[in-house]
Every structure is written in C-alpha cells, then in structure tokens.
mmCIF file of C-alpha atoms in Angstrom:
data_model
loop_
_atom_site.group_PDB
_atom_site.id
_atom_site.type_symbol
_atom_site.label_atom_id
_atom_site.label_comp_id
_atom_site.label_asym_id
_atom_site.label_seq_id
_atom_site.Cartn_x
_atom_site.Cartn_y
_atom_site.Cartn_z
ATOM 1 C CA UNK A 1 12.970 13.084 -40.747
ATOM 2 C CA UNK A 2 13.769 11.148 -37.684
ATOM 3 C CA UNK A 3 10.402 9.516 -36.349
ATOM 4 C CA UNK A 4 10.637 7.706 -32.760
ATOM 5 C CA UNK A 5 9.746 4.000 -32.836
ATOM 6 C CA UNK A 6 6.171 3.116 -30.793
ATOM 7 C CA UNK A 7 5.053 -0.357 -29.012
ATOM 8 C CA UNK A 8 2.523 -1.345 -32.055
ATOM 9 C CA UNK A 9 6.157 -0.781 -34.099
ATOM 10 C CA UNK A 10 8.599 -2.673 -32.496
ATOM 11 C CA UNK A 11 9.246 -6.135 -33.908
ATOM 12 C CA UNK A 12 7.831 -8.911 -32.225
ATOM 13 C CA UNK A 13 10.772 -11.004 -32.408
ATOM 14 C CA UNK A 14 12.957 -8.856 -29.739
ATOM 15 C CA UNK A 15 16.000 -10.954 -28.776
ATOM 16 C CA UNK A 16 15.886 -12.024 -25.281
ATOM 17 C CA UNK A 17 17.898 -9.666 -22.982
ATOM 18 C CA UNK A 18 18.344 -12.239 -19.823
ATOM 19 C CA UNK A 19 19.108 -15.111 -22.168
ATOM 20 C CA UNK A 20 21.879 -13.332 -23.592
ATOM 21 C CA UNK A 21 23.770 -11.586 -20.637
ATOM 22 C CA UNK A 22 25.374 -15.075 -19.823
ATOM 23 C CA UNK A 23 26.285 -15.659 -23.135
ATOM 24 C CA UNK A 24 27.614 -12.894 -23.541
ATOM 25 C CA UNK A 25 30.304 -13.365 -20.485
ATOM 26 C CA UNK A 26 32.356 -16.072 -22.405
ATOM 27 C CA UNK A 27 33.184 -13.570 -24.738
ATOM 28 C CA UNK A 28 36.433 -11.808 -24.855
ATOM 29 C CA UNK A 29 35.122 -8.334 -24.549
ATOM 30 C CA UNK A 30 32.257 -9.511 -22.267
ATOM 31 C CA UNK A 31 29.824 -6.903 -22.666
ATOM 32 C CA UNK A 32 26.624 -6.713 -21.558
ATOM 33 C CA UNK A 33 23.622 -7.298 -24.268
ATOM 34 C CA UNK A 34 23.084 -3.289 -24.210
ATOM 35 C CA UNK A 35 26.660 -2.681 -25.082
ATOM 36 C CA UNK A 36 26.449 -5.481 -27.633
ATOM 37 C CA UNK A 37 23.642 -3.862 -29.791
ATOM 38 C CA UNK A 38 25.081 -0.148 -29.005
ATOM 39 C CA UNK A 39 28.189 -1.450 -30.635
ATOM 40 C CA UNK A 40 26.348 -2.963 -33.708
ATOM 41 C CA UNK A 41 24.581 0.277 -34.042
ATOM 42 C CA UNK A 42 27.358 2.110 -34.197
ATOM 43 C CA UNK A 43 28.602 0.106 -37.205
ATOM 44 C CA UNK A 44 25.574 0.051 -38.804
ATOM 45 C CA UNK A 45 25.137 4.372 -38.476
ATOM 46 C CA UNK A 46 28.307 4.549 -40.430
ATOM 47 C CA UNK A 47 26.625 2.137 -43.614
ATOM 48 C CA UNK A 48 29.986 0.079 -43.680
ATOM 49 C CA UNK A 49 28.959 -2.932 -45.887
ATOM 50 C CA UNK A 50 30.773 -5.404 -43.508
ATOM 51 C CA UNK A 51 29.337 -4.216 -40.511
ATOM 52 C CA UNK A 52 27.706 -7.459 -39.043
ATOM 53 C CA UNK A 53 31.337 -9.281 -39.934
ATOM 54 C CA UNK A 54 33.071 -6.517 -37.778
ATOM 55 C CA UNK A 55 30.533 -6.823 -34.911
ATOM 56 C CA UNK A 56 31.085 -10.683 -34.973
ATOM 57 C CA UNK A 57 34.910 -10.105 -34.833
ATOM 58 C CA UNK A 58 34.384 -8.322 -32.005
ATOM 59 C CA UNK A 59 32.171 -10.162 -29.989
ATOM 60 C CA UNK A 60 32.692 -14.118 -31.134
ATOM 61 C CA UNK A 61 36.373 -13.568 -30.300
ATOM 62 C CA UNK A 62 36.893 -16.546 -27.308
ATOM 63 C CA UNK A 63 38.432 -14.895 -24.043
ATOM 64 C CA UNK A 64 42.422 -14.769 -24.435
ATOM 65 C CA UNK A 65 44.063 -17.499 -22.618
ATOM 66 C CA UNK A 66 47.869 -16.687 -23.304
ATOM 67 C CA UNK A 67 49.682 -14.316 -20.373
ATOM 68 C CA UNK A 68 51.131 -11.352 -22.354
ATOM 69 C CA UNK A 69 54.651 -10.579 -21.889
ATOM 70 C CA UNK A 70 55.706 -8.293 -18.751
ATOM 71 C CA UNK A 71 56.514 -5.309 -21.027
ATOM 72 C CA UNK A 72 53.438 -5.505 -23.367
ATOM 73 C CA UNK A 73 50.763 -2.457 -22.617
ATOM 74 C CA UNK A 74 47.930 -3.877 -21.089
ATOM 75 C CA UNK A 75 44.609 -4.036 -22.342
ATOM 76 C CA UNK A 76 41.198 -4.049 -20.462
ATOM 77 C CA UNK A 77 38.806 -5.404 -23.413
ATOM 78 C CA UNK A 78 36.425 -6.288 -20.787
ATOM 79 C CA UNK A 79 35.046 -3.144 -20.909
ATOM 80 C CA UNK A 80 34.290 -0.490 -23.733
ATOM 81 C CA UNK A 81 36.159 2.734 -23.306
ATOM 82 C CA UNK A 82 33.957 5.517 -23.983
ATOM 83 C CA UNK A 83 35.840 8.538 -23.061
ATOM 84 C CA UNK A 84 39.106 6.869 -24.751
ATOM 85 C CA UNK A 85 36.846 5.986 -27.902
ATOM 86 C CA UNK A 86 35.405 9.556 -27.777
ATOM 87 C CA UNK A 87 38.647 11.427 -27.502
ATOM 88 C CA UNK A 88 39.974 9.420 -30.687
ATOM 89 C CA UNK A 89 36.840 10.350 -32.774
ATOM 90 C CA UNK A 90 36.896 13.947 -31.563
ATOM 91 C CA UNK A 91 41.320 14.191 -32.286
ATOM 92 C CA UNK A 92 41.015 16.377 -29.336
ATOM 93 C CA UNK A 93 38.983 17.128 -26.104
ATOM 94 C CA UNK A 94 35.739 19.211 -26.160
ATOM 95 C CA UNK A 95 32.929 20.597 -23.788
ATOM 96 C CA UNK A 96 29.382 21.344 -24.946
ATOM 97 C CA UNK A 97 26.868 21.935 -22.696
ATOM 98 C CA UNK A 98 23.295 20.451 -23.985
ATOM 99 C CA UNK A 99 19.320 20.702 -23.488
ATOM 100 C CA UNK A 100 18.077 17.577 -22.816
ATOM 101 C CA UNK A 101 18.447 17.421 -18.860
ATOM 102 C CA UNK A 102 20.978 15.684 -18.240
ATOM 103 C CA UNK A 103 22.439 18.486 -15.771
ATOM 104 C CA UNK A 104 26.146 18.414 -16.286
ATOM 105 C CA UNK A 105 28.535 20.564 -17.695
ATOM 106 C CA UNK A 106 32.282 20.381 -18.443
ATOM 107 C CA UNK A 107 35.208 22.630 -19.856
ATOM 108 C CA UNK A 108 36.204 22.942 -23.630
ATOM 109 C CA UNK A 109 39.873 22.131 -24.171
ATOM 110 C CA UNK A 110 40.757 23.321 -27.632
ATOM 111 C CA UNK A 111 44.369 22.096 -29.194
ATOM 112 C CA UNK A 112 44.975 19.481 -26.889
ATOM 113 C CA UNK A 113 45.714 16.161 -28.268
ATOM 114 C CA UNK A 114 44.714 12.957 -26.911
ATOM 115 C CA UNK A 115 46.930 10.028 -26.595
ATOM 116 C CA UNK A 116 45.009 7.197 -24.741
ATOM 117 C CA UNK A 117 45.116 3.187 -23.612
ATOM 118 C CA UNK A 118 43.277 0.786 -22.038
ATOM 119 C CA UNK A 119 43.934 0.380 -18.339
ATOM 120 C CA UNK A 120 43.769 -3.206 -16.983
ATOM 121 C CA UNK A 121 41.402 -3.360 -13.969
ATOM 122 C CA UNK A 122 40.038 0.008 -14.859
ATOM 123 C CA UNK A 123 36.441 1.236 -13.293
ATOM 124 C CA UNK A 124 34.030 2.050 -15.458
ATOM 125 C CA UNK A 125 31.315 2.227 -13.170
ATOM 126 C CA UNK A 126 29.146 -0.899 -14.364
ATOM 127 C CA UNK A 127 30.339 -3.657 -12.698
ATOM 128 C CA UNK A 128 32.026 -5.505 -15.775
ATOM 129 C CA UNK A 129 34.756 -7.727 -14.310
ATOM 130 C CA UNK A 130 37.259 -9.438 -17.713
ATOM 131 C CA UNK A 131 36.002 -12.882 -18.410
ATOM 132 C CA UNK A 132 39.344 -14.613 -17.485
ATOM 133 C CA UNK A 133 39.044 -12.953 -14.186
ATOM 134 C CA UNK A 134 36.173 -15.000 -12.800
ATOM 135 C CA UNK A 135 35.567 -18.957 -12.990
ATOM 136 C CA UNK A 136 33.678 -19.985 -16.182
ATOM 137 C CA UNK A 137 29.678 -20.936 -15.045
ATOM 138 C CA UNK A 138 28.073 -23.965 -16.100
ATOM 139 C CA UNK A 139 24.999 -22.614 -18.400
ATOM 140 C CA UNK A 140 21.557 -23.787 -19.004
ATOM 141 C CA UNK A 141 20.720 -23.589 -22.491
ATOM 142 C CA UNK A 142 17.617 -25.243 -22.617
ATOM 143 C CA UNK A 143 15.877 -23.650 -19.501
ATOM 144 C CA UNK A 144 15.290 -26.842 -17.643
ATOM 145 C CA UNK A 145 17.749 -27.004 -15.002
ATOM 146 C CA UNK A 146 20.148 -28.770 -17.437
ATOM 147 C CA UNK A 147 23.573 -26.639 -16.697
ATOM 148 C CA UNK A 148 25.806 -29.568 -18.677
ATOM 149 C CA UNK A 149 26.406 -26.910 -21.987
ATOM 150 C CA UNK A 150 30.081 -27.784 -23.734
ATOM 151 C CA UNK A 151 31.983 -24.667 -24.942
ATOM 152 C CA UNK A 152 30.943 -25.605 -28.542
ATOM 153 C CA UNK A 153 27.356 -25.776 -27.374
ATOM 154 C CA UNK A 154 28.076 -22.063 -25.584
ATOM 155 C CA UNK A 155 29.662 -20.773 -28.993
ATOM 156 C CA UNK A 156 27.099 -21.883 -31.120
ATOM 157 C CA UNK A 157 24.311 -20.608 -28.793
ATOM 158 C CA UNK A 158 26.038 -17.113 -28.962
ATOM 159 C CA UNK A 159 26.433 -16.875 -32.582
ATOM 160 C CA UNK A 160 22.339 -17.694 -32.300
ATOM 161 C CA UNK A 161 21.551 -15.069 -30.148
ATOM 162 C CA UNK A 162 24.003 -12.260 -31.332
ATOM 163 C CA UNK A 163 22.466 -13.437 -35.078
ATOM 164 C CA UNK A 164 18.945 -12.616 -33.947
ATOM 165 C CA UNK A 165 20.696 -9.118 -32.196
ATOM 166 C CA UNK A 166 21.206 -8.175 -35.656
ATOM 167 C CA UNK A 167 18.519 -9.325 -37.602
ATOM 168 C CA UNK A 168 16.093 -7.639 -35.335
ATOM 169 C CA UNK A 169 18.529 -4.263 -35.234
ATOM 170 C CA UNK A 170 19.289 -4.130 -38.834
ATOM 171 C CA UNK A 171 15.292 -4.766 -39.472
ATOM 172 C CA UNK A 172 14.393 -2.018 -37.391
ATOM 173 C CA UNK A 173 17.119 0.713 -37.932
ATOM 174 C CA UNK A 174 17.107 0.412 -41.721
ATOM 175 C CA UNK A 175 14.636 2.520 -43.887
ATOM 176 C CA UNK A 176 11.632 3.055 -44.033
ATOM 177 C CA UNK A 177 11.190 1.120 -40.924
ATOM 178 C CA UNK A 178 10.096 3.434 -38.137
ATOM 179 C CA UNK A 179 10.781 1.018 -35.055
ATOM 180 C CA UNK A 180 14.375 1.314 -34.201
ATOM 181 C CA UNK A 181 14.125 -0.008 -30.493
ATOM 182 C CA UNK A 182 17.359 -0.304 -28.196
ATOM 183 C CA UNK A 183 18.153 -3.989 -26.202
ATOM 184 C CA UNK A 184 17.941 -2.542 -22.799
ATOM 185 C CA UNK A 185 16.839 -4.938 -19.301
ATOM 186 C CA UNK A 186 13.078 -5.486 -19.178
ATOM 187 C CA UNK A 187 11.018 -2.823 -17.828
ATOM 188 C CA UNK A 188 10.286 -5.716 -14.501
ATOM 189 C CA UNK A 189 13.757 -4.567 -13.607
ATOM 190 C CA UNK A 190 15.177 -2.115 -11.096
ATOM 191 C CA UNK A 191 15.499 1.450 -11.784
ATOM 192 C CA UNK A 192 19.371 1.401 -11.338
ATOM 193 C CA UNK A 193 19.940 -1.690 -13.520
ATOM 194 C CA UNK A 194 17.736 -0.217 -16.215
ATOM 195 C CA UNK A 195 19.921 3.001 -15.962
ATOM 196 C CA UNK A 196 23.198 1.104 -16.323
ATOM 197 C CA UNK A 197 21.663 -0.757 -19.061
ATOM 198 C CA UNK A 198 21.081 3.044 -20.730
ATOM 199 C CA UNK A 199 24.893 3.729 -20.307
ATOM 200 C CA UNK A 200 25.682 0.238 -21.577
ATOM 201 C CA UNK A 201 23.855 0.969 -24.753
ATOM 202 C CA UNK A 202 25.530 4.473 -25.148
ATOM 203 C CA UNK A 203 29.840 3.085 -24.737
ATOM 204 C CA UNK A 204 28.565 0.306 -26.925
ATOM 205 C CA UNK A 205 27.301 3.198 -29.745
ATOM 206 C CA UNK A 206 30.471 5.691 -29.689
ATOM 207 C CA UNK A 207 33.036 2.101 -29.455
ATOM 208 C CA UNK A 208 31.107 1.364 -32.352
ATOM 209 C CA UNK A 209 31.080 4.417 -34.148
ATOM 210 C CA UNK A 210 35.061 4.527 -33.210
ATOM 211 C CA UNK A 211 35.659 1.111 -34.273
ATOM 212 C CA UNK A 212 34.323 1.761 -37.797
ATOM 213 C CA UNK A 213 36.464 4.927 -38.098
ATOM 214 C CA UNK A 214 34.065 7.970 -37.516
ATOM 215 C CA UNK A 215 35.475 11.310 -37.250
ATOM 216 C CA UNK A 216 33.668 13.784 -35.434
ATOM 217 C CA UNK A 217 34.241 16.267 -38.245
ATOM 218 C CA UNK A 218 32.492 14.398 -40.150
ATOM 219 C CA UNK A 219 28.964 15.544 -38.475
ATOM 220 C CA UNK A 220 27.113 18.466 -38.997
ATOM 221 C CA UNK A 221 24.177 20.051 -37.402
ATOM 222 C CA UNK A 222 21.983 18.131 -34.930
ATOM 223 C CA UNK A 223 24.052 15.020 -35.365
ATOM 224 C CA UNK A 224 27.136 16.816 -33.751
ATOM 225 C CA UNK A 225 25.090 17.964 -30.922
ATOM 226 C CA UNK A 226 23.411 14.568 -30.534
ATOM 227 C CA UNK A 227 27.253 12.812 -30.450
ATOM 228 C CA UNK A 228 28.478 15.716 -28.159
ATOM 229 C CA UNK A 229 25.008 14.950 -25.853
ATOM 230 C CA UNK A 230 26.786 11.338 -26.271
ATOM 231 C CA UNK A 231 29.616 11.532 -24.683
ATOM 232 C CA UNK A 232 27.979 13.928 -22.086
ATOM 233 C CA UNK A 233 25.663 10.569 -21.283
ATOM 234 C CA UNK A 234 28.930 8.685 -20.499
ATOM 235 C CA UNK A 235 29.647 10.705 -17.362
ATOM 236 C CA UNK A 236 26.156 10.568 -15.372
ATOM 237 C CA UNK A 237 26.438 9.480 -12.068
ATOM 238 C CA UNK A 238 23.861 6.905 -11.259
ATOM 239 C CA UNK A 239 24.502 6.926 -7.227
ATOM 240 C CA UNK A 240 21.635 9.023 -7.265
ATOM 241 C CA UNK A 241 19.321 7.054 -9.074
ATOM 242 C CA UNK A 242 16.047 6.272 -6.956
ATOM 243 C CA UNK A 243 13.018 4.253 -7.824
ATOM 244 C CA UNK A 244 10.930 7.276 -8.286
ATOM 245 C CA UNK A 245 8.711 8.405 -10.527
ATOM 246 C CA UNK A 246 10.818 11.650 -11.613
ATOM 247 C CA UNK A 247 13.992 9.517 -12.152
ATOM 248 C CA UNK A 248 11.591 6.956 -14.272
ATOM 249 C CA UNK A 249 10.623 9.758 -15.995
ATOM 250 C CA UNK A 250 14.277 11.339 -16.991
ATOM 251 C CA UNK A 251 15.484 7.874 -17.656
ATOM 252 C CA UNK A 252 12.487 7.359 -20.355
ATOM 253 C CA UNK A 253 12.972 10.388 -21.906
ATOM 254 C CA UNK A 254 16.894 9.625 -22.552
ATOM 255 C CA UNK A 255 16.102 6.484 -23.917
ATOM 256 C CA UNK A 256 13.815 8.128 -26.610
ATOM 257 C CA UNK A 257 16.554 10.534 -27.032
ATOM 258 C CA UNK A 258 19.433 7.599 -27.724
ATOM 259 C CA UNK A 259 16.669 6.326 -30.689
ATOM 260 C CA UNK A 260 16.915 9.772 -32.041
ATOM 261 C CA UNK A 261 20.509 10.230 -31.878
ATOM 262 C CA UNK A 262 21.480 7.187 -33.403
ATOM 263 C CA UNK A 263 19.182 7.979 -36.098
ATOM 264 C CA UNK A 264 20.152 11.564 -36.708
ATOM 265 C CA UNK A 265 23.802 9.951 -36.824
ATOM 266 C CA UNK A 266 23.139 7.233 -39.500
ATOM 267 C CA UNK A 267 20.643 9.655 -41.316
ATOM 268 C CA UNK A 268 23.702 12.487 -41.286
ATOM 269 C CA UNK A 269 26.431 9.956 -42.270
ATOM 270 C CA UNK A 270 24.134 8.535 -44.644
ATOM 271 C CA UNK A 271 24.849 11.830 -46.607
ATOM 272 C CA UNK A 272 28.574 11.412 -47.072
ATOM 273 C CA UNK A 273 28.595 8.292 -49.137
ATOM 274 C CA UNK A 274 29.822 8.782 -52.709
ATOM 275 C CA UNK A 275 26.303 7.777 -53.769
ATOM 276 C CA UNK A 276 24.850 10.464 -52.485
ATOM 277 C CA UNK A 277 27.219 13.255 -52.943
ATOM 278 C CA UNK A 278 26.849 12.210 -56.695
ATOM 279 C CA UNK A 279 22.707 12.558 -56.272
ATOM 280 C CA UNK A 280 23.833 16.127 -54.715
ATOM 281 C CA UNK A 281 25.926 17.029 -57.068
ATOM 282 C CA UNK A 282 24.054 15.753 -59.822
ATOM 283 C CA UNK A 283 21.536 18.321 -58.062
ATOM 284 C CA UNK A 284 22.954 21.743 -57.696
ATOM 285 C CA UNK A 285 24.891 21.180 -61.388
ATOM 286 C CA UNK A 286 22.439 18.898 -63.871
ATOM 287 C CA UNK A 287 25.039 19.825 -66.425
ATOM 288 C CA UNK A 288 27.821 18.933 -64.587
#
C-alpha cells in the first residue's frame, strides 16, 4: 500500500536545493538538483544493489574537455533525454491517455521500433545549456562572499551534497518509511520555476529507470499506467503556466502523484526479485 509522505514526515535534514544547483553545473551531465534525485530514484525503484555507485558515476563525472573527432555521433549529456530514454524502455512507441489532468493525449504506434541519439544543442525546454558551453563561475562555498573555491574544493563539496541527496532519499523511499519527499525549488519560488523543477524531477526518474535497465514489460497494473502517466508528464507545455491559484493547485496535485508513482514503481519491481518470486512460489506450492 502506497501511503503519500506528510510535512510532520519528511526528514528534517532535506538537502539544500539552492546550494546544490551550482554545484551541480560543474558536472558533466549538469543537471539540475530535481533531475539529480529523479535519477537516483530511478535507480533505487529498480533495488539494484549498486545504485548510489551508478548515480555517482553519473553525476561526479568532471565535464569532458577533449574535442571528439569530426565523425564521432554527438552527444548532448547536458541534458536527460526523456522521450529517447522512454522509447528504449518501452522497445517501441505507445499512446495512453490517463486520469490525472494533465489534458493531453497522443497516438499509439504499435510495431514501430525506435532507434534514437542524443542531439548536441538539442531543446529540451528547461533551459540546461552543456557545462563546457558557458565560462566556469567562481563559487562561494562558505556563504560569506568568499567566491575563491579550487576545483578540488568544488568536487569535494559536490560529493557532500549529492551524499546527503542520497542519504536523505534512500532514508525516506525505503520501507517502512512513509516520507518519500521529491528535491524540488522551495515553495518561495515562482510558479514556472517550480513547474520546471516538476519536469526536472520526472526525465531524471525514467533516465534513471533506463539507465538501470527497466523494461516496460516488466510492469503490471497501476505501475504501467503510472510510467505511461510518466512519459505523458514529459510533454506538458509550461508556456501556460500562470501564478494562479488553479495552476498552484494542478501543479500540487502532480507532485503528490510523482510520490505515488515512484512508489507504485519500486513497490511493483520490488516483486520481480528472485527473493520474492521464491516467497511466491514458496506460496501457491508449499510442497514445491
């Protein structure tokens, strides 16, 4: 039973959203904080027992330096691929239409395979530019003014920050704690940022869930629908967005819907480890 976490539930040792963003920009994939933890949830849904290691890999890789050669494919890490990440888990494209509001609809392809890449300089409507693309900024670790941080200093301040990430999410998302929260921007922010923040969080799940090898097939029930709602997420248009009390609304009730997704998916997963298809087994056949 998936329960939704509640204020009096939430750790009180939340990492620090605005004191990681900048960190987070010397990184070679350069994602925001909300993509950051998305990703680690992703890894962490699928109960791989180097998950943390993986995340790390991903995220305490220094930005590449070296120009590829003129005929390698070019890569965009910059920026997390949803839809490619989403076709790969799927094998092929798909349409569901869902109930929880979000108002769009799209056509089911059946038998179509997918072949994708990374595009260099590819929009994906957040504003993520690659970290070799803009001039490194001095930062201020110590919140005094004092902007004199060496890259070692940067690098070891990361590794803090991204450790506390996952202390705190790996805390909160593991049974039977009910207080799975998601790193989003602070509620002081603006409507729109908090809503990018919410689409952060969601490429940052399904890359993670792709980077650890899910395959769609592998969910049943409520946790398909909840990946399908997913990728649906992906392709809102926040143009729109106004600081209004009805778009507040819709944007706090797809929040508490992203805490019971990634649960349902983790719970659902959780399933089809060999420990517990022996417990079922054991189960239905006692004699077996």
């Amino acid at each position: 039973m998936v329960s939704a976490a509640t204020p009096d539930d939430t750790p009180d040792d939340k990492p620090d959203y605005a004191h990681l963003a900048p960190l987070l920009l010397g990184a070679e994939l350069a994602p925001t904080p909300a993509e950051a933890q998305g990703m680690l949830c992703g890894l962490l849904a699928l109960h791989l027992p180097d998950a943390r290691e993986r995340w790390h890999a991903q995220l305490l890789a220094p930005p590449a330096t070296d120009v590829p050669p003129a005929d390698a494919p070019a890569i965009d890490a910059a920026t997390l691929d949803a839809d490619a990440a989403c076709a790969h888990a799927h094998g092929h494209g798909h349409g569901h239409g869902h109930g929880h509001g979000h108002g769009h609809e799209h056509e089911h392809e059946h038998g179509h395979e997918h072949e994708h890449e990374h595009e260099h300089g590819h929009e994906h409507g957040h504003g993520h530019e690659h970290a070799t693309d803009r001039p490194p900024t001095p930062l201020d670790l110590t919140g005094q003014g004092d902007a004199s941080a060496t890259a070692d200093d940067v690098a070891e301040a990361r590794r803090a920050a991204l450790d506390q990430v996952a202390t705190w999410t790996q805390a909160s998302i593991t049974p039977p704690s009910a207080s799975f929260d998601l790193l989003l921007p602070g509620e002081d922010r603006p409507l729109h940022e908090r809503a990018n923040g919410v689409l952060d969080w969601v490429r940052g799940l399904l890359f993670g869930l792709v980077l650890g090898g899910l395959e769609r097939d592998r969910l049943r029930g409520q946790a398909r629908e909840a990946f399908d709602d997913l990728v649906e997420l992906t392709r809102l248009d926040l143009e729109s967005v106004a600081e209004e009390d009805a778009d507040e609304q819709a944007l706090t009730e797809i929040v508490e819907f992203l805490r019971v997704a990634a649960m349902l998916i983790r719970e659902e997963l959780a399933k089809t480890l060999p420990a517990a298809q022996d417990r079922e087994a054991a189960r239905i056949d006692p004699h077996g």
